[in-house]
Structure formats: C-alpha cells, structure tokens
C-alpha cells in the first residue's frame, strides 16, 4: 500500500515550492536557455532529471545520509559543485567570443545532457531535500520502499516540468541574441551570473 492521496498532494505542493526557490539548477537552465537555445536547455533538463533520480536512489540506499552527515564528504561535493559552475562560467565567456556560425551548435546535445547531470549531482540542495524533507511523508504503516519510489518519482516529474518551463521561457528570447555584439555582451553577463551562482552555492551550503 502506498501513500494516501492527501500525502501525495501535500508532497507535490512541497516539491513545487522547493523547485520554485532560486537555486543552481534554475539559474543554470535560465542561462543555458538564453545563451544556447531550447534544445540545449531541454537536454540539460533531462540530465538533471536523471540526476534527481540517482540522488533519490542514493538516499534510499543510505548514501545521501552518509554524505550529509560527513563534513568532509559534504564539503567536497559542495566545493566540486561551485567549481564546476565556475568552469561553466569560463566556458560561456569563451563560447560567446567564437564566430556565430560555430557558436550555439558546436556542441552535441549529449554534452548539455551530461552537464545537466553533473550540475545536479554536485548540488547539495536536492540531496538535502531527499534526506531532510522526504522522510516526513513516509508512513510507518506501509512499505517504505514503495512510498520512497512514488515520492521520488513525483519530485522528479514536478522538478522536470518546472525546469522545462524555465528553458522554454528563456529560449524564446535566445534568437534575439544571435548578433556577435549581443552574443559577447550576453556571454559576459551569463558568465558573471554563473560565477554568482557558484558563490551562492558555496555560501548557501556553508554550515
């Protein structure tokens, strides 16, 4: 027997509230949708969805708790996430200075999928949600594995819908940034935004 309808609804609303809170994934997808277009952004969305599923499985196996309870492991993941965003900022700055004809289309969509996956796996926010919030919706009278699977699936669906919407909205503006001058200016802005996200990720997760 799985969670009740009221529990599922409450969890879905909680998941939506969490995903609507600005964070590294939201910022990265907005930047990617604006700078590289919808196809690249949606590829990253799929990578993030896979990352969320893997994090959910890790929490189910107890790995998430081990990382969050171990200061060294937690700090390693947090620093890796911040440094990865710094690298993406540098990449955005370089990409904006390439000739337009080899700009947004020079990378395979698989690359953006992989970047979305890595960005999410190195984001402590999702792992913290699974460890700290999700257990509150588990009913001791029902099998935990079944409930965990259903709740993780709901979170992944809600997060994916929110992320896709962000990319689609950002992608609508992307065609207007195709001119070299606009691309360089936008690239500088996006690089700075990613750097701010990296700093935010480090400061937000400090404990």
PDB file of C-alpha atoms in Angstrom:
ATOM      1  CA  UNK A   1       0.000   0.000   0.000  1.00  0.00           C
ATOM      2  CA  UNK A   2       1.358   3.410  -0.993  1.00  0.00           C
ATOM      3  CA  UNK A   3       0.949   6.929   0.382  1.00  0.00           C
ATOM      4  CA  UNK A   4      -2.542   8.418   0.659  1.00  0.00           C
ATOM      5  CA  UNK A   5      -3.842  10.906  -1.918  1.00  0.00           C
ATOM      6  CA  UNK A   6      -3.601  13.744   0.615  1.00  0.00           C
ATOM      7  CA  UNK A   7       0.020  12.849   1.328  1.00  0.00           C
ATOM      8  CA  UNK A   8       0.877  12.755  -2.364  1.00  0.00           C
ATOM      9  CA  UNK A   9      -0.796  16.106  -2.943  1.00  0.00           C
ATOM     10  CA  UNK A  10       0.992  17.685   0.017  1.00  0.00           C
ATOM     11  CA  UNK A  11       4.314  16.313  -1.192  1.00  0.00           C
ATOM     12  CA  UNK A  12       3.715  17.552  -4.739  1.00  0.00           C
ATOM     13  CA  UNK A  13       2.967  21.049  -3.441  1.00  0.00           C
ATOM     14  CA  UNK A  14       6.070  20.936  -1.243  1.00  0.00           C
ATOM     15  CA  UNK A  15       8.170  19.787  -4.205  1.00  0.00           C
ATOM     16  CA  UNK A  16       6.822  22.622  -6.337  1.00  0.00           C
ATOM     17  CA  UNK A  17       7.605  25.165  -3.631  1.00  0.00           C
ATOM     18  CA  UNK A  18      11.146  23.825  -3.312  1.00  0.00           C
ATOM     19  CA  UNK A  19      11.713  23.909  -7.075  1.00  0.00           C
ATOM     20  CA  UNK A  20      10.362  27.441  -7.378  1.00  0.00           C
ATOM     21  CA  UNK A  21      13.037  28.569  -4.920  1.00  0.00           C
ATOM     22  CA  UNK A  22      16.017  30.007  -6.847  1.00  0.00           C
ATOM     23  CA  UNK A  23      18.978  27.658  -6.886  1.00  0.00           C
ATOM     24  CA  UNK A  24      21.884  26.447  -9.056  1.00  0.00           C
ATOM     25  CA  UNK A  25      19.703  24.316 -11.357  1.00  0.00           C
ATOM     26  CA  UNK A  26      17.227  27.109 -12.014  1.00  0.00           C
ATOM     27  CA  UNK A  27      19.951  29.666 -12.656  1.00  0.00           C
ATOM     28  CA  UNK A  28      21.986  27.355 -14.867  1.00  0.00           C
ATOM     29  CA  UNK A  29      18.980  26.390 -17.002  1.00  0.00           C
ATOM     30  CA  UNK A  30      17.916  30.014 -17.457  1.00  0.00           C
ATOM     31  CA  UNK A  31      21.427  30.925 -18.575  1.00  0.00           C
ATOM     32  CA  UNK A  32      21.641  27.900 -20.864  1.00  0.00           C
ATOM     33  CA  UNK A  33      18.242  28.526 -22.444  1.00  0.00           C
ATOM     34  CA  UNK A  34      19.129  32.164 -23.116  1.00  0.00           C
ATOM     35  CA  UNK A  35      22.621  31.530 -24.450  1.00  0.00           C
ATOM     36  CA  UNK A  36      22.317  28.176 -26.278  1.00  0.00           C
ATOM     37  CA  UNK A  37      18.604  27.777 -27.019  1.00  0.00           C
ATOM     38  CA  UNK A  38      15.781  25.405 -26.145  1.00  0.00           C
ATOM     39  CA  UNK A  39      17.324  22.190 -27.499  1.00  0.00           C
ATOM     40  CA  UNK A  40      20.437  22.557 -25.334  1.00  0.00           C
ATOM     41  CA  UNK A  41      18.366  23.609 -22.326  1.00  0.00           C
ATOM     42  CA  UNK A  42      15.920  20.712 -22.600  1.00  0.00           C
ATOM     43  CA  UNK A  43      18.827  18.280 -22.972  1.00  0.00           C
ATOM     44  CA  UNK A  44      20.190  19.615 -19.682  1.00  0.00           C
ATOM     45  CA  UNK A  45      16.717  19.259 -18.139  1.00  0.00           C
ATOM     46  CA  UNK A  46      16.762  15.533 -18.968  1.00  0.00           C
ATOM     47  CA  UNK A  47      20.228  15.240 -17.443  1.00  0.00           C
ATOM     48  CA  UNK A  48      19.022  16.946 -14.269  1.00  0.00           C
ATOM     49  CA  UNK A  49      16.001  14.623 -14.133  1.00  0.00           C
ATOM     50  CA  UNK A  50      18.307  11.604 -14.281  1.00  0.00           C
ATOM     51  CA  UNK A  51      20.494  13.173 -11.603  1.00  0.00           C
ATOM     52  CA  UNK A  52      17.487  13.652  -9.316  1.00  0.00           C
ATOM     53  CA  UNK A  53      16.505  10.018  -9.793  1.00  0.00           C
ATOM     54  CA  UNK A  54      20.027   8.855  -8.981  1.00  0.00           C
ATOM     55  CA  UNK A  55      20.114  11.051  -5.882  1.00  0.00           C
ATOM     56  CA  UNK A  56      16.791   9.588  -4.791  1.00  0.00           C
ATOM     57  CA  UNK A  57      18.147   6.065  -5.193  1.00  0.00           C
ATOM     58  CA  UNK A  58      21.292   7.041  -3.287  1.00  0.00           C
ATOM     59  CA  UNK A  59      19.182   8.353  -0.424  1.00  0.00           C
ATOM     60  CA  UNK A  60      17.143   5.148  -0.449  1.00  0.00           C
ATOM     61  CA  UNK A  61      20.383   3.200  -0.102  1.00  0.00           C
ATOM     62  CA  UNK A  62      21.544   5.476   2.714  1.00  0.00           C
ATOM     63  CA  UNK A  63      24.378   7.076   0.748  1.00  0.00           C
ATOM     64  CA  UNK A  64      22.838  10.540   0.906  1.00  0.00           C
ATOM     65  CA  UNK A  65      22.710  10.471   4.685  1.00  0.00           C
ATOM     66  CA  UNK A  66      26.338   9.375   4.848  1.00  0.00           C
ATOM     67  CA  UNK A  67      27.435  12.332   2.703  1.00  0.00           C
ATOM     68  CA  UNK A  68      25.349  14.897   4.559  1.00  0.00           C
ATOM     69  CA  UNK A  69      26.463  13.559   7.956  1.00  0.00           C
ATOM     70  CA  UNK A  70      30.136  13.542   6.957  1.00  0.00           C
ATOM     71  CA  UNK A  71      31.542  17.060   6.898  1.00  0.00           C
ATOM     72  CA  UNK A  72      34.468  16.188   4.625  1.00  0.00           C
ATOM     73  CA  UNK A  73      32.241  14.426   2.083  1.00  0.00           C
ATOM     74  CA  UNK A  74      29.665  17.216   2.188  1.00  0.00           C
ATOM     75  CA  UNK A  75      32.264  19.946   1.747  1.00  0.00           C
ATOM     76  CA  UNK A  76      33.865  18.018  -1.125  1.00  0.00           C
ATOM     77  CA  UNK A  77      30.559  17.813  -3.010  1.00  0.00           C
ATOM     78  CA  UNK A  78      29.766  21.459  -2.286  1.00  0.00           C
ATOM     79  CA  UNK A  79      33.165  22.698  -3.461  1.00  0.00           C
ATOM     80  CA  UNK A  80      33.008  20.485  -6.538  1.00  0.00           C
ATOM     81  CA  UNK A  81      29.608  21.955  -7.430  1.00  0.00           C
ATOM     82  CA  UNK A  82      30.814  25.529  -7.016  1.00  0.00           C
ATOM     83  CA  UNK A  83      33.992  24.903  -9.028  1.00  0.00           C
ATOM     84  CA  UNK A  84      32.008  23.202 -11.778  1.00  0.00           C
ATOM     85  CA  UNK A  85      29.789  26.266 -12.111  1.00  0.00           C
ATOM     86  CA  UNK A  86      32.946  28.386 -12.319  1.00  0.00           C
ATOM     87  CA  UNK A  87      34.143  26.226 -15.186  1.00  0.00           C
ATOM     88  CA  UNK A  88      30.786  26.617 -16.939  1.00  0.00           C
ATOM     89  CA  UNK A  89      31.111  30.394 -16.494  1.00  0.00           C
ATOM     90  CA  UNK A  90      34.511  30.326 -18.198  1.00  0.00           C
ATOM     91  CA  UNK A  91      33.106  28.146 -20.975  1.00  0.00           C
ATOM     92  CA  UNK A  92      30.232  30.598 -21.506  1.00  0.00           C
ATOM     93  CA  UNK A  93      32.695  33.501 -21.730  1.00  0.00           C
ATOM     94  CA  UNK A  94      34.821  31.647 -24.324  1.00  0.00           C
ATOM     95  CA  UNK A  95      31.809  30.434 -26.310  1.00  0.00           C
ATOM     96  CA  UNK A  96      30.455  33.963 -26.737  1.00  0.00           C
ATOM     97  CA  UNK A  97      33.698  35.015 -28.458  1.00  0.00           C
ATOM     98  CA  UNK A  98      33.630  32.322 -31.108  1.00  0.00           C
ATOM     99  CA  UNK A  99      32.305  33.117 -34.604  1.00  0.00           C
ATOM    100  CA  UNK A 100      28.468  32.939 -34.678  1.00  0.00           C
ATOM    101  CA  UNK A 101      28.435  30.119 -37.237  1.00  0.00           C
ATOM    102  CA  UNK A 102      30.105  27.736 -34.768  1.00  0.00           C
ATOM    103  CA  UNK A 103      28.550  29.168 -31.626  1.00  0.00           C
ATOM    104  CA  UNK A 104      25.428  27.570 -30.156  1.00  0.00           C
ATOM    105  CA  UNK A 105      25.505  24.474 -32.400  1.00  0.00           C
ATOM    106  CA  UNK A 106      29.104  23.347 -31.995  1.00  0.00           C
ATOM    107  CA  UNK A 107      28.397  21.034 -29.073  1.00  0.00           C
ATOM    108  CA  UNK A 108      26.408  17.823 -29.130  1.00  0.00           C
ATOM    109  CA  UNK A 109      23.185  17.798 -27.143  1.00  0.00           C
ATOM    110  CA  UNK A 110      24.738  14.891 -25.233  1.00  0.00           C
ATOM    111  CA  UNK A 111      27.237  17.363 -23.792  1.00  0.00           C
ATOM    112  CA  UNK A 112      24.463  19.517 -22.348  1.00  0.00           C
ATOM    113  CA  UNK A 113      22.730  16.403 -21.024  1.00  0.00           C
ATOM    114  CA  UNK A 114      25.938  15.408 -19.245  1.00  0.00           C
ATOM    115  CA  UNK A 115      26.472  18.912 -17.883  1.00  0.00           C
ATOM    116  CA  UNK A 116      22.935  18.965 -16.504  1.00  0.00           C
ATOM    117  CA  UNK A 117      23.530  15.611 -14.861  1.00  0.00           C
ATOM    118  CA  UNK A 118      26.834  16.667 -13.276  1.00  0.00           C
ATOM    119  CA  UNK A 119      25.478  20.049 -12.190  1.00  0.00           C
ATOM    120  CA  UNK A 120      22.597  18.366 -10.363  1.00  0.00           C
ATOM    121  CA  UNK A 121      24.614  15.567  -8.773  1.00  0.00           C
ATOM    122  CA  UNK A 122      27.004  18.205  -7.366  1.00  0.00           C
ATOM    123  CA  UNK A 123      24.101  20.258  -5.995  1.00  0.00           C
ATOM    124  CA  UNK A 124      23.606  19.559  -2.251  1.00  0.00           C
ATOM    125  CA  UNK A 125      20.146  21.184  -2.329  1.00  0.00           C
ATOM    126  CA  UNK A 126      18.449  18.152  -3.885  1.00  0.00           C
ATOM    127  CA  UNK A 127      20.225  15.677  -1.626  1.00  0.00           C
ATOM    128  CA  UNK A 128      19.327  17.740   1.427  1.00  0.00           C
ATOM    129  CA  UNK A 129      15.667  17.762   0.355  1.00  0.00           C
ATOM    130  CA  UNK A 130      15.582  13.996  -0.027  1.00  0.00           C
ATOM    131  CA  UNK A 131      17.254  13.424   3.332  1.00  0.00           C
ATOM    132  CA  UNK A 132      15.613  16.143   5.441  1.00  0.00           C
ATOM    133  CA  UNK A 133      12.136  16.594   3.927  1.00  0.00           C
ATOM    134  CA  UNK A 134      11.093  13.413   2.133  1.00  0.00           C
ATOM    135  CA  UNK A 135      11.118  11.151   5.254  1.00  0.00           C
ATOM    136  CA  UNK A 136       8.375  13.336   6.777  1.00  0.00           C
ATOM    137  CA  UNK A 137       5.982  11.999   4.125  1.00  0.00           C
ATOM    138  CA  UNK A 138       6.753   8.320   4.782  1.00  0.00           C
ATOM    139  CA  UNK A 139       4.057   6.404   6.668  1.00  0.00           C
ATOM    140  CA  UNK A 140       5.471   3.742   9.003  1.00  0.00           C
ATOM    141  CA  UNK A 141       2.417   1.544   8.424  1.00  0.00           C
ATOM    142  CA  UNK A 142       3.267   0.987   4.739  1.00  0.00           C
ATOM    143  CA  UNK A 143       6.357  -0.410   2.929  1.00  0.00           C
ATOM    144  CA  UNK A 144       8.995   2.322   2.870  1.00  0.00           C
ATOM    145  CA  UNK A 145      10.494   1.253  -0.483  1.00  0.00           C
ATOM    146  CA  UNK A 146       7.181   1.623  -2.326  1.00  0.00           C
ATOM    147  CA  UNK A 147       6.479   5.001  -0.784  1.00  0.00           C
ATOM    148  CA  UNK A 148      10.007   6.219  -1.430  1.00  0.00           C
ATOM    149  CA  UNK A 149       9.802   5.233  -5.098  1.00  0.00           C
ATOM    150  CA  UNK A 150       6.474   7.020  -5.601  1.00  0.00           C
ATOM    151  CA  UNK A 151       7.567  10.192  -3.816  1.00  0.00           C
ATOM    152  CA  UNK A 152      10.867  10.390  -5.690  1.00  0.00           C
ATOM    153  CA  UNK A 153       9.020   9.928  -8.991  1.00  0.00           C
ATOM    154  CA  UNK A 154       6.650  12.767  -8.101  1.00  0.00           C
ATOM    155  CA  UNK A 155       9.531  15.062  -7.205  1.00  0.00           C
ATOM    156  CA  UNK A 156      11.374  14.282 -10.435  1.00  0.00           C
ATOM    157  CA  UNK A 157       8.230  14.966 -12.508  1.00  0.00           C
ATOM    158  CA  UNK A 158       7.485  18.249 -10.717  1.00  0.00           C
ATOM    159  CA  UNK A 159      11.102  19.407 -10.976  1.00  0.00           C
ATOM    160  CA  UNK A 160      11.315  18.463 -14.657  1.00  0.00           C
ATOM    161  CA  UNK A 161       8.142  20.401 -15.506  1.00  0.00           C
ATOM    162  CA  UNK A 162       9.434  23.488 -13.701  1.00  0.00           C
ATOM    163  CA  UNK A 163      12.857  23.223 -15.337  1.00  0.00           C
ATOM    164  CA  UNK A 164      11.364  22.723 -18.808  1.00  0.00           C
ATOM    165  CA  UNK A 165       9.185  25.811 -18.359  1.00  0.00           C
ATOM    166  CA  UNK A 166      12.240  27.879 -17.392  1.00  0.00           C
ATOM    167  CA  UNK A 167      14.099  26.719 -20.509  1.00  0.00           C
ATOM    168  CA  UNK A 168      11.147  27.361 -22.833  1.00  0.00           C
ATOM    169  CA  UNK A 169      10.674  30.875 -21.493  1.00  0.00           C
ATOM    170  CA  UNK A 170      14.383  31.635 -21.738  1.00  0.00           C
ATOM    171  CA  UNK A 171      14.650  30.011 -25.175  1.00  0.00           C
ATOM    172  CA  UNK A 172      12.003  32.367 -26.540  1.00  0.00           C
ATOM    173  CA  UNK A 173      14.462  35.239 -26.095  1.00  0.00           C
ATOM    174  CA  UNK A 174      17.513  33.383 -27.410  1.00  0.00           C
ATOM    175  CA  UNK A 175      17.059  34.175 -31.165  1.00  0.00           C
ATOM    176  CA  UNK A 176      17.452  37.870 -30.412  1.00  0.00           C
ATOM    177  CA  UNK A 177      20.966  37.252 -29.088  1.00  0.00           C
ATOM    178  CA  UNK A 178      22.434  35.881 -32.338  1.00  0.00           C
ATOM    179  CA  UNK A 179      24.341  39.049 -33.337  1.00  0.00           C
ATOM    180  CA  UNK A 180      28.071  38.922 -32.436  1.00  0.00           C
ATOM    181  CA  UNK A 181      27.918  42.095 -30.346  1.00  0.00           C
ATOM    182  CA  UNK A 182      24.882  40.865 -28.428  1.00  0.00           C
ATOM    183  CA  UNK A 183      26.449  37.415 -28.035  1.00  0.00           C
ATOM    184  CA  UNK A 184      29.590  38.836 -26.461  1.00  0.00           C
ATOM    185  CA  UNK A 185      27.626  41.047 -24.106  1.00  0.00           C
ATOM    186  CA  UNK A 186      25.257  38.218 -23.210  1.00  0.00           C
ATOM    187  CA  UNK A 187      28.187  35.823 -22.760  1.00  0.00           C
ATOM    188  CA  UNK A 188      29.797  38.192 -20.281  1.00  0.00           C
ATOM    189  CA  UNK A 189      26.513  38.527 -18.417  1.00  0.00           C
ATOM    190  CA  UNK A 190      25.904  34.770 -18.354  1.00  0.00           C
ATOM    191  CA  UNK A 191      29.463  34.086 -17.195  1.00  0.00           C
ATOM    192  CA  UNK A 192      29.046  36.594 -14.377  1.00  0.00           C
ATOM    193  CA  UNK A 193      25.688  35.041 -13.468  1.00  0.00           C
ATOM    194  CA  UNK A 194      27.180  31.568 -13.242  1.00  0.00           C
ATOM    195  CA  UNK A 195      30.011  32.889 -11.079  1.00  0.00           C
ATOM    196  CA  UNK A 196      27.454  34.470  -8.747  1.00  0.00           C
ATOM    197  CA  UNK A 197      25.609  31.131  -8.613  1.00  0.00           C
ATOM    198  CA  UNK A 198      28.867  29.387  -7.735  1.00  0.00           C
ATOM    199  CA  UNK A 199      29.478  31.834  -4.885  1.00  0.00           C
ATOM    200  CA  UNK A 200      25.836  31.488  -3.796  1.00  0.00           C
ATOM    201  CA  UNK A 201      26.124  27.699  -3.765  1.00  0.00           C
ATOM    202  CA  UNK A 202      29.196  27.873  -1.563  1.00  0.00           C
ATOM    203  CA  UNK A 203      27.786  30.480   0.830  1.00  0.00           C
ATOM    204  CA  UNK A 204      24.308  28.894   0.977  1.00  0.00           C
ATOM    205  CA  UNK A 205      25.651  25.475   1.827  1.00  0.00           C
ATOM    206  CA  UNK A 206      28.183  26.630   4.426  1.00  0.00           C
ATOM    207  CA  UNK A 207      27.488  25.192   7.847  1.00  0.00           C
TER     208      UNK A 207
END
